[in-house]
mmCIF file of C-alpha atoms in Angstrom:
data_model
loop_
_atom_site.group_PDB
_atom_site.id
_atom_site.type_symbol
_atom_site.label_atom_id
_atom_site.label_comp_id
_atom_site.label_asym_id
_atom_site.label_seq_id
_atom_site.Cartn_x
_atom_site.Cartn_y
_atom_site.Cartn_z
ATOM 1 C CA MET A 6 -53.225 416.420 118.770
ATOM 2 C CA ILE A 7 -55.284 414.527 121.385
ATOM 3 C CA THR A 8 -58.822 414.160 120.078
ATOM 4 C CA ARG A 9 -61.930 413.819 122.191
ATOM 5 C CA ARG A 10 -62.404 410.247 120.868
ATOM 6 C CA TYR A 11 -58.846 409.334 121.873
ATOM 7 C CA PHE A 12 -59.414 410.788 125.334
ATOM 8 C CA LEU A 13 -62.648 408.831 125.813
ATOM 9 C CA GLN A 14 -61.058 405.596 124.587
ATOM 10 C CA THR A 15 -58.108 406.045 126.950
ATOM 11 C CA ALA A 16 -60.358 406.834 129.905
ATOM 12 C CA THR A 17 -62.533 403.807 129.154
ATOM 13 C CA CYS A 18 -59.519 401.496 129.008
ATOM 14 C CA ALA A 19 -58.170 402.893 132.253
ATOM 15 C CA ALA A 20 -61.502 402.378 133.990
ATOM 16 C CA ALA A 21 -61.720 398.832 132.664
ATOM 17 C CA ALA A 22 -58.222 398.102 133.919
ATOM 18 C CA LEU A 23 -59.157 399.347 137.398
ATOM 19 C CA ALA A 24 -62.327 397.269 137.455
ATOM 20 C CA ALA A 25 -60.753 394.087 136.086
ATOM 21 C CA PRO A 26 -59.798 391.225 138.428
ATOM 22 C CA ARG A 27 -56.211 391.563 139.540
ATOM 23 C CA ALA A 28 -53.694 388.750 139.302
ATOM 24 C CA PHE A 29 -50.284 389.398 140.785
ATOM 25 C CA ALA A 30 -47.157 388.099 139.129
ATOM 26 C CA LEU A 31 -45.042 385.926 141.405
ATOM 27 C CA GLY A 32 -42.056 384.600 139.491
ATOM 28 C CA ASN A 33 -43.432 382.818 136.439
ATOM 29 C CA THR A 34 -46.964 382.502 137.823
ATOM 30 C CA SER A 35 -49.789 384.716 139.009
ATOM 31 C CA TYR A 36 -51.646 384.550 142.305
ATOM 32 C CA PRO A 37 -54.420 383.711 142.642
ATOM 33 C CA SER A 38 -54.975 381.809 139.401
ATOM 34 C CA ARG A 39 -57.709 379.549 140.835
ATOM 35 C CA SER A 40 -60.093 379.429 143.792
ATOM 36 C CA VAL A 41 -58.741 379.706 147.333
ATOM 37 C CA LYS A 42 -60.048 377.635 150.260
ATOM 38 C CA TRP A 43 -60.605 379.488 153.557
ATOM 39 C CA VAL A 44 -60.909 376.882 156.326
ATOM 40 C CA VAL A 45 -63.039 377.771 159.341
ATOM 41 C CA PRO A 46 -62.340 375.146 162.055
ATOM 42 C CA TYR A 47 -65.817 375.550 163.549
ATOM 43 C CA ALA A 48 -69.372 374.583 162.663
ATOM 44 C CA PRO A 49 -71.301 376.934 160.354
ATOM 45 C CA GLY A 50 -72.953 379.952 161.920
ATOM 46 C CA GLY A 51 -71.860 382.583 164.393
ATOM 47 C CA ALA A 52 -69.185 385.255 164.262
ATOM 48 C CA THR A 53 -66.580 382.994 162.638
ATOM 49 C CA ASP A 54 -68.715 382.480 159.552
ATOM 50 C CA VAL A 55 -69.902 386.080 159.370
ATOM 51 C CA LEU A 56 -66.364 387.476 159.516
ATOM 52 C CA SER A 57 -65.006 384.881 157.091
ATOM 53 C CA ARG A 58 -67.708 385.361 154.475
ATOM 54 C CA LEU A 59 -67.458 389.151 154.624
ATOM 55 C CA ILE A 60 -63.734 389.106 153.953
ATOM 56 C CA CYS A 61 -63.833 386.239 151.441
ATOM 57 C CA GLN A 62 -66.368 388.120 149.344
ATOM 58 C CA ARG A 63 -64.173 391.203 149.348
ATOM 59 C CA LEU A 64 -61.059 389.179 148.457
ATOM 60 C CA SER A 65 -62.976 387.500 145.635
ATOM 61 C CA ASP A 66 -64.015 390.886 144.274
ATOM 62 C CA ARG A 67 -60.541 392.360 144.573
ATOM 63 C CA LEU A 68 -58.420 389.444 143.383
ATOM 64 C CA GLY A 69 -60.639 387.957 140.704
ATOM 65 C CA GLN A 70 -60.817 384.408 142.060
ATOM 66 C CA THR A 71 -63.326 382.828 144.420
ATOM 67 C CA PHE A 72 -62.378 382.557 148.086
ATOM 68 C CA VAL A 73 -64.485 379.671 149.399
ATOM 69 C CA VAL A 74 -65.338 379.203 153.085
ATOM 70 C CA GLU A 75 -65.048 375.567 154.165
ATOM 71 C CA ASN A 76 -66.127 374.586 157.677
ATOM 72 C CA LYS A 77 -64.012 371.839 159.293
ATOM 73 C CA PRO A 78 -65.192 371.667 162.921
ATOM 74 C CA GLY A 79 -64.018 369.335 165.637
ATOM 75 C CA ALA A 80 -61.586 368.838 168.517
ATOM 76 C CA GLY A 81 -61.592 372.458 169.594
ATOM 77 C CA SER A 82 -60.447 373.724 166.158
ATOM 78 C CA ASN A 83 -57.657 371.130 165.906
ATOM 79 C CA ILE A 84 -59.101 369.176 162.952
ATOM 80 C CA GLY A 85 -59.322 372.207 160.686
ATOM 81 C CA THR A 86 -55.984 373.556 161.865
ATOM 82 C CA GLN A 87 -54.182 370.281 161.203
ATOM 83 C CA ALA A 88 -55.752 370.040 157.732
ATOM 84 C CA VAL A 89 -54.358 373.451 156.789
ATOM 85 C CA ILE A 90 -50.905 372.696 158.217
ATOM 86 C CA ALA A 91 -50.823 369.547 156.060
ATOM 87 C CA SER A 92 -51.783 371.496 152.918
ATOM 88 C CA ALA A 93 -49.415 372.710 150.213
ATOM 89 C CA PRO A 94 -47.809 376.071 151.135
ATOM 90 C CA ASP A 95 -48.997 377.784 147.965
ATOM 91 C CA GLY A 96 -51.560 380.289 149.254
ATOM 92 C CA TYR A 97 -54.570 378.261 148.130
ATOM 93 C CA THR A 98 -55.492 376.989 151.613
ATOM 94 C CA LEU A 99 -55.934 379.483 154.442
ATOM 95 C CA LEU A 100 -56.981 379.112 158.083
ATOM 96 C CA LEU A 101 -59.196 381.288 160.216
ATOM 97 C CA THR A 102 -56.985 381.373 163.306
ATOM 98 C CA SER A 103 -58.403 382.146 166.722
ATOM 99 C CA THR A 104 -57.853 382.262 170.458
ATOM 100 C CA ALA A 105 -58.245 378.474 170.497
ATOM 101 C CA ASN A 106 -54.972 378.101 168.604
ATOM 102 C CA ALA A 107 -53.148 380.186 171.207
ATOM 103 C CA ILE A 108 -54.725 378.251 174.085
ATOM 104 C CA ASN A 109 -54.303 374.762 172.635
ATOM 105 C CA ALA A 110 -50.567 375.276 172.231
ATOM 106 C CA SER A 111 -50.179 374.796 176.006
ATOM 107 C CA PHE A 112 -53.518 373.287 177.041
ATOM 108 C CA ASP A 113 -53.304 370.185 174.844
ATOM 109 C CA PRO A 114 -49.908 368.394 175.014
ATOM 110 C CA THR A 115 -51.212 365.658 172.681
ATOM 111 C CA LEU A 116 -51.487 367.944 169.653
ATOM 112 C CA PRO A 117 -50.111 366.232 166.537
ATOM 113 C CA TYR A 118 -48.692 369.547 165.296
ATOM 114 C CA ASP A 119 -46.759 372.597 166.470
ATOM 115 C CA PHE A 120 -48.924 375.600 165.624
ATOM 116 C CA ALA A 121 -46.047 378.082 165.797
ATOM 117 C CA LYS A 122 -44.009 376.019 163.340
ATOM 118 C CA GLY A 123 -46.894 374.907 161.145
ATOM 119 C CA ILE A 124 -48.741 378.151 160.424
ATOM 120 C CA ALA A 125 -47.442 381.394 158.917
ATOM 121 C CA PRO A 126 -49.330 384.389 160.394
ATOM 122 C CA VAL A 127 -50.966 386.388 157.596
ATOM 123 C CA ALA A 128 -53.254 389.033 159.103
ATOM 124 C CA GLY A 129 -55.399 389.921 162.056
ATOM 125 C CA VAL A 130 -59.153 390.193 161.545
ATOM 126 C CA ALA A 131 -60.905 391.154 164.777
ATOM 127 C CA ARG A 132 -60.705 391.154 168.553
ATOM 128 C CA ILE A 133 -63.830 390.525 170.647
ATOM 129 C CA PRO A 134 -64.099 391.549 174.316
ATOM 130 C CA LEU A 135 -65.642 389.152 176.806
ATOM 131 C CA VAL A 136 -68.117 390.296 179.416
ATOM 132 C CA LEU A 137 -68.982 388.972 182.872
ATOM 133 C CA VAL A 138 -72.762 388.542 182.937
ATOM 134 C CA VAL A 139 -74.936 387.394 185.838
ATOM 135 C CA ASN A 140 -78.529 386.457 186.539
ATOM 136 C CA THR A 141 -80.583 389.616 187.056
ATOM 137 C CA ASP A 142 -81.848 388.379 190.447
ATOM 138 C CA LEU A 143 -78.328 388.067 191.835
ATOM 139 C CA PRO A 144 -77.887 390.923 194.360
ATOM 140 C CA VAL A 145 -74.801 392.399 192.718
ATOM 141 C CA LYS A 146 -74.423 395.479 190.508
ATOM 142 C CA SER A 147 -70.654 395.637 190.003
ATOM 143 C CA VAL A 148 -67.500 393.541 189.837
ATOM 144 C CA ALA A 149 -66.695 394.563 193.414
ATOM 145 C CA ASP A 150 -70.170 393.426 194.498
ATOM 146 C CA PHE A 151 -69.671 390.119 192.695
ATOM 147 C CA ILE A 152 -66.345 389.481 194.435
ATOM 148 C CA ALA A 153 -67.824 390.320 197.842
ATOM 149 C CA TYR A 154 -70.839 388.097 197.192
ATOM 150 C CA ALA A 155 -68.634 385.180 196.087
ATOM 151 C CA LYS A 156 -66.513 385.485 199.234
ATOM 152 C CA ALA A 157 -69.638 385.521 201.383
ATOM 153 C CA ASN A 158 -71.157 382.520 199.611
ATOM 154 C CA VAL A 159 -68.319 380.042 199.300
ATOM 155 C CA GLY A 160 -69.450 376.813 197.649
ATOM 156 C CA LYS A 161 -72.697 378.319 196.383
ATOM 157 C CA MET A 162 -71.513 380.027 193.180
ATOM 158 C CA SER A 163 -71.403 378.446 189.720
ATOM 159 C CA ILE A 164 -69.992 379.952 186.539
ATOM 160 C CA ALA A 165 -70.789 378.582 183.077
ATOM 161 C CA SER A 166 -68.505 378.373 180.057
ATOM 162 C CA SER A 167 -68.601 377.066 176.485
ATOM 163 C CA GLY A 168 -66.246 374.219 177.405
ATOM 164 C CA ILE A 169 -63.066 373.290 179.262
ATOM 165 C CA GLY A 170 -60.025 375.091 177.943
ATOM 166 C CA THR A 171 -61.936 377.803 176.080
ATOM 167 C CA SER A 172 -61.232 381.503 176.490
ATOM 168 C CA LEU A 173 -64.529 381.762 178.388
ATOM 169 C CA HIS A 174 -63.431 379.109 180.885
ATOM 170 C CA LEU A 175 -59.913 380.472 181.297
ATOM 171 C CA SER A 176 -61.146 384.055 181.709
ATOM 172 C CA GLY A 177 -63.092 382.790 184.717
ATOM 173 C CA GLU A 178 -60.065 380.932 186.070
ATOM 174 C CA LEU A 179 -57.922 384.054 185.803
ATOM 175 C CA PHE A 180 -60.647 386.050 187.564
ATOM 176 C CA LYS A 181 -60.811 383.500 190.402
ATOM 177 C CA SER A 182 -57.074 383.672 190.928
ATOM 178 C CA MET A 183 -56.786 387.458 190.827
ATOM 179 C CA ALA A 184 -59.905 388.106 192.935
ATOM 180 C CA GLY A 185 -59.215 385.347 195.468
ATOM 181 C CA VAL A 186 -62.654 383.801 195.094
ATOM 182 C CA GLN A 187 -64.010 380.315 194.454
ATOM 183 C CA PHE A 188 -66.862 379.165 192.257
ATOM 184 C CA THR A 189 -67.769 375.951 190.498
ATOM 185 C CA HIS A 190 -67.032 375.806 186.779
ATOM 186 C CA VAL A 191 -69.845 374.257 184.709
ATOM 187 C CA PRO A 192 -68.806 373.571 181.097
ATOM 188 C CA TYR A 193 -71.399 373.451 178.322
ATOM 189 C CA ARG A 194 -71.244 372.606 174.628
ATOM 190 C CA GLY A 195 -71.229 376.173 173.403
ATOM 191 C CA SER A 196 -72.191 379.405 175.090
ATOM 192 C CA ALA A 197 -75.931 379.415 174.235
ATOM 193 C CA PRO A 198 -77.006 376.705 176.722
ATOM 194 C CA GLY A 199 -74.825 378.282 179.394
ATOM 195 C CA LEU A 200 -76.448 381.675 178.877
ATOM 196 C CA THR A 201 -79.883 380.032 179.035
ATOM 197 C CA ASP A 202 -79.098 378.556 182.454
ATOM 198 C CA VAL A 203 -77.717 381.867 183.714
ATOM 199 C CA MET A 204 -80.944 383.598 182.678
ATOM 200 C CA SER A 205 -83.010 380.910 184.418
ATOM 201 C CA GLY A 206 -80.981 381.203 187.610
ATOM 202 C CA GLN A 207 -79.588 377.668 187.583
ATOM 203 C CA ILE A 208 -76.127 379.221 187.136
ATOM 204 C CA GLN A 209 -75.125 382.524 188.692
ATOM 205 C CA GLY A 210 -72.868 383.950 185.998
ATOM 206 C CA MET A 211 -70.711 383.494 182.939
ATOM 207 C CA PHE A 212 -67.833 385.036 181.031
ATOM 208 C CA ASP A 213 -69.037 385.268 177.436
ATOM 209 C CA ASN A 214 -68.080 386.930 174.158
ATOM 210 C CA VAL A 215 -69.819 390.272 173.791
ATOM 211 C CA THR A 216 -70.999 389.067 170.363
ATOM 212 C CA SER A 217 -73.401 386.475 171.761
ATOM 213 C CA SER A 218 -74.538 388.212 174.941
ATOM 214 C CA PHE A 219 -74.885 391.951 174.337
ATOM 215 C CA GLU A 220 -78.452 391.729 172.987
ATOM 216 C CA LEU A 221 -79.507 389.784 176.101
ATOM 217 C CA VAL A 222 -77.915 392.484 178.245
ATOM 218 C CA ARG A 223 -79.648 395.258 176.325
ATOM 219 C CA ALA A 224 -82.959 393.395 176.647
ATOM 220 C CA GLY A 225 -82.530 393.219 180.434
ATOM 221 C CA LYS A 226 -82.312 389.401 180.474
ATOM 222 C CA LEU A 227 -78.764 389.465 181.841
ATOM 223 C CA ARG A 228 -76.815 391.967 183.902
ATOM 224 C CA ALA A 229 -73.339 392.897 182.662
ATOM 225 C CA LEU A 230 -70.781 393.680 185.366
ATOM 226 C CA GLY A 231 -67.540 394.206 183.494
ATOM 227 C CA VAL A 232 -65.744 393.694 180.177
ATOM 228 C CA THR A 233 -62.448 391.835 180.020
ATOM 229 C CA THR A 234 -60.540 394.317 177.849
ATOM 230 C CA ARG A 235 -58.641 397.322 179.175
ATOM 231 C CA GLU A 236 -60.972 399.694 177.350
ATOM 232 C CA ARG A 237 -64.747 399.835 177.375
ATOM 233 C CA SER A 238 -66.600 398.152 174.537
ATOM 234 C CA ASP A 239 -68.456 400.407 172.102
ATOM 235 C CA THR A 240 -71.183 397.751 172.123
ATOM 236 C CA LEU A 241 -71.667 398.032 175.914
ATOM 237 C CA PRO A 242 -70.296 401.524 176.634
ATOM 238 C CA ASP A 243 -71.809 401.728 180.116
ATOM 239 C CA VAL A 244 -70.033 398.569 181.313
ATOM 240 C CA PRO A 245 -66.619 399.264 182.896
ATOM 241 C CA PRO A 246 -63.497 397.120 182.416
ATOM 242 C CA ILE A 247 -62.937 394.450 185.058
ATOM 243 C CA ALA A 248 -59.422 395.903 185.317
ATOM 244 C CA ASP A 249 -60.913 398.968 187.009
ATOM 245 C CA THR A 250 -61.508 396.656 189.995
ATOM 246 C CA LEU A 251 -58.766 394.060 189.359
ATOM 247 C CA PRO A 252 -55.790 395.997 187.936
ATOM 248 C CA GLY A 253 -53.968 393.988 185.286
ATOM 249 C CA TYR A 254 -56.897 391.747 184.422
ATOM 250 C CA GLU A 255 -57.270 391.401 180.646
ATOM 251 C CA THR A 256 -58.500 388.741 178.211
ATOM 252 C CA SER A 257 -60.322 388.686 174.870
ATOM 253 C CA SER A 258 -61.078 386.495 171.900
ATOM 254 C CA PHE A 259 -59.433 387.160 168.552
ATOM 255 C CA TYR A 260 -59.578 385.990 164.956
ATOM 256 C CA GLY A 261 -57.002 386.184 162.211
ATOM 257 C CA VAL A 262 -55.727 384.414 159.115
ATOM 258 C CA GLY A 263 -52.879 381.949 158.716
ATOM 259 C CA ALA A 264 -51.376 379.864 155.915
ATOM 260 C CA PRO A 265 -49.156 376.753 155.803
ATOM 261 C CA TYR A 266 -45.724 377.669 157.142
ATOM 262 C CA ASP A 267 -43.638 377.902 153.948
ATOM 263 C CA THR A 268 -46.163 379.948 151.964
ATOM 264 C CA PRO A 269 -44.174 382.480 149.839
ATOM 265 C CA ARG A 270 -43.680 385.828 151.516
ATOM 266 C CA GLU A 271 -45.071 387.657 148.477
ATOM 267 C CA ILE A 272 -48.390 385.828 148.845
ATOM 268 C CA VAL A 273 -48.517 386.445 152.607
ATOM 269 C CA ASP A 274 -47.859 390.166 152.101
ATOM 270 C CA LEU A 275 -50.431 390.412 149.298
ATOM 271 C CA LEU A 276 -53.126 388.742 151.391
ATOM 272 C CA ASN A 277 -52.217 390.897 154.372
ATOM 273 C CA ARG A 278 -52.625 394.107 152.357
ATOM 274 C CA GLU A 279 -55.928 392.996 150.873
ATOM 275 C CA ILE A 280 -57.372 391.863 154.210
ATOM 276 C CA ASP A 281 -56.226 395.060 155.893
ATOM 277 C CA THR A 282 -57.865 397.070 153.111
ATOM 278 C CA ALA A 283 -61.076 395.059 153.531
ATOM 279 C CA LEU A 284 -61.143 395.854 157.261
ATOM 280 C CA SER A 285 -61.131 399.574 156.398
ATOM 281 C CA ASP A 286 -64.192 399.270 154.170
ATOM 282 C CA ALA A 287 -67.138 401.152 155.671
ATOM 283 C CA GLU A 288 -69.614 398.300 155.164
ATOM 284 C CA ILE A 289 -67.315 395.682 156.706
ATOM 285 C CA LYS A 290 -66.397 397.996 159.600
ATOM 286 C CA ALA A 291 -70.086 398.490 160.345
ATOM 287 C CA ARG A 292 -70.775 394.745 160.257
ATOM 288 C CA ILE A 293 -67.821 394.022 162.532
ATOM 289 C CA ALA A 294 -69.078 396.677 164.963
ATOM 290 C CA GLU A 295 -72.517 395.012 164.950
ATOM 291 C CA LEU A 296 -70.793 391.849 166.197
ATOM 292 C CA GLY A 297 -69.258 393.768 169.088
ATOM 293 C CA ALA A 298 -65.805 393.237 167.566
ATOM 294 C CA ILE A 299 -62.839 395.512 166.920
ATOM 295 C CA PRO A 300 -60.868 395.299 163.618
ATOM 296 C CA LEU A 301 -57.251 394.141 163.939
ATOM 297 C CA HIS A 302 -55.074 396.128 161.548
ATOM 298 C CA GLY A 303 -51.356 395.687 160.914
ATOM 299 C CA ASP A 304 -48.834 393.846 158.788
ATOM 300 C CA ALA A 305 -48.021 390.135 158.993
ATOM 301 C CA GLY A 306 -45.162 390.778 161.405
ATOM 302 C CA GLU A 307 -47.445 392.611 163.832
ATOM 303 C CA PHE A 308 -49.948 389.769 163.713
ATOM 304 C CA ALA A 309 -47.145 387.256 164.346
ATOM 305 C CA ARG A 310 -46.069 389.188 167.440
ATOM 306 C CA MET A 311 -49.656 389.359 168.648
ATOM 307 C CA LEU A 312 -50.060 385.593 168.227
ATOM 308 C CA ALA A 313 -46.876 384.991 170.224
ATOM 309 C CA ALA A 314 -48.036 387.344 172.985
ATOM 310 C CA GLU A 315 -51.496 385.724 173.137
ATOM 311 C CA THR A 316 -49.967 382.244 173.269
ATOM 312 C CA GLU A 317 -47.765 383.280 176.186
ATOM 313 C CA ARG A 318 -50.683 385.007 177.955
ATOM 314 C CA TRP A 319 -52.863 381.893 177.811
ATOM 315 C CA ARG A 320 -49.944 379.603 178.706
ATOM 316 C CA LYS A 321 -49.618 381.485 181.984
ATOM 317 C CA VAL A 322 -53.362 381.227 182.663
ATOM 318 C CA VAL A 323 -53.388 377.480 181.914
ATOM 319 C CA SER A 324 -50.416 377.004 184.233
ATOM 320 C CA LEU A 325 -51.975 379.160 186.933
ATOM 321 C CA ALA A 326 -55.265 377.269 186.793
ATOM 322 C CA GLY A 327 -53.525 373.910 186.713
ATOM 323 C CA ILE A 328 -55.979 372.544 184.164
ATOM 324 C CA LYS A 329 -55.242 369.787 181.657
ATOM 325 C CA LYS A 330 -57.040 368.409 178.649
ATOM 326 C CA GLU A 331 -59.360 365.570 179.661
#
């Protein structure tokens, strides 16, 4: 006979088992059995840190070991990326991958590593639309207006970016080619100083991540003409896609997770499932939406195919623009 005490003891044990940190058996070991390093190849602050710390906290809670964010900035993400590629393929060193990895594969022929052969794709995290913003005094209200104005003012237009070879720069280069316009590219160290000069009128416009510009648009300090994704952004729902005017135009920034190439498949699949689960959490979804980003769901194979497609997309833009690393 099952007594009430037996039932309560069983229920308590079951609840404790569900709440306990989970270690997953992999051969004769468990993973993770110690802390995991999550390398962010950028300086602290901004969307990269916010996304990384959100997911690392959830992984720590779910897997029972600390996932520690370590910032390794420099050389357009190459220092942090190379450090992870050189790490042991045991699942204890992970990389926040990004658009820079896809661009650098063709933009920088001096890279001391082959990203495609050095990193195993683990999971997508988020995609962030870019937006074409202009000074509010510029007499344009749409992408079509902007193109017409640029054609009528050859040699007088300047567009800012966060640096040569960034997704912001290359989005502008693709726009120039598809629209048949010319403007001077002015690279800055980061998007903030570029946005400041657009607001002051020293620069006419800029392609920028929605994350860092949407509040300025909402405050009326910048005018948004078009987003770079095929669909409208929930963050700027009244701003149409540039593709409505230039069919086929599409760019964005993305973030994901990678590990050293020979990391065991069981670890890759485990991390993928846990990250994908984290992205479905209501609190994390809300925080990602606040950044103007869109969660990237899917298994490791889907993320690998996305990385390959993004690398090819940016290779074509780099080739089209004829730019090279200085």
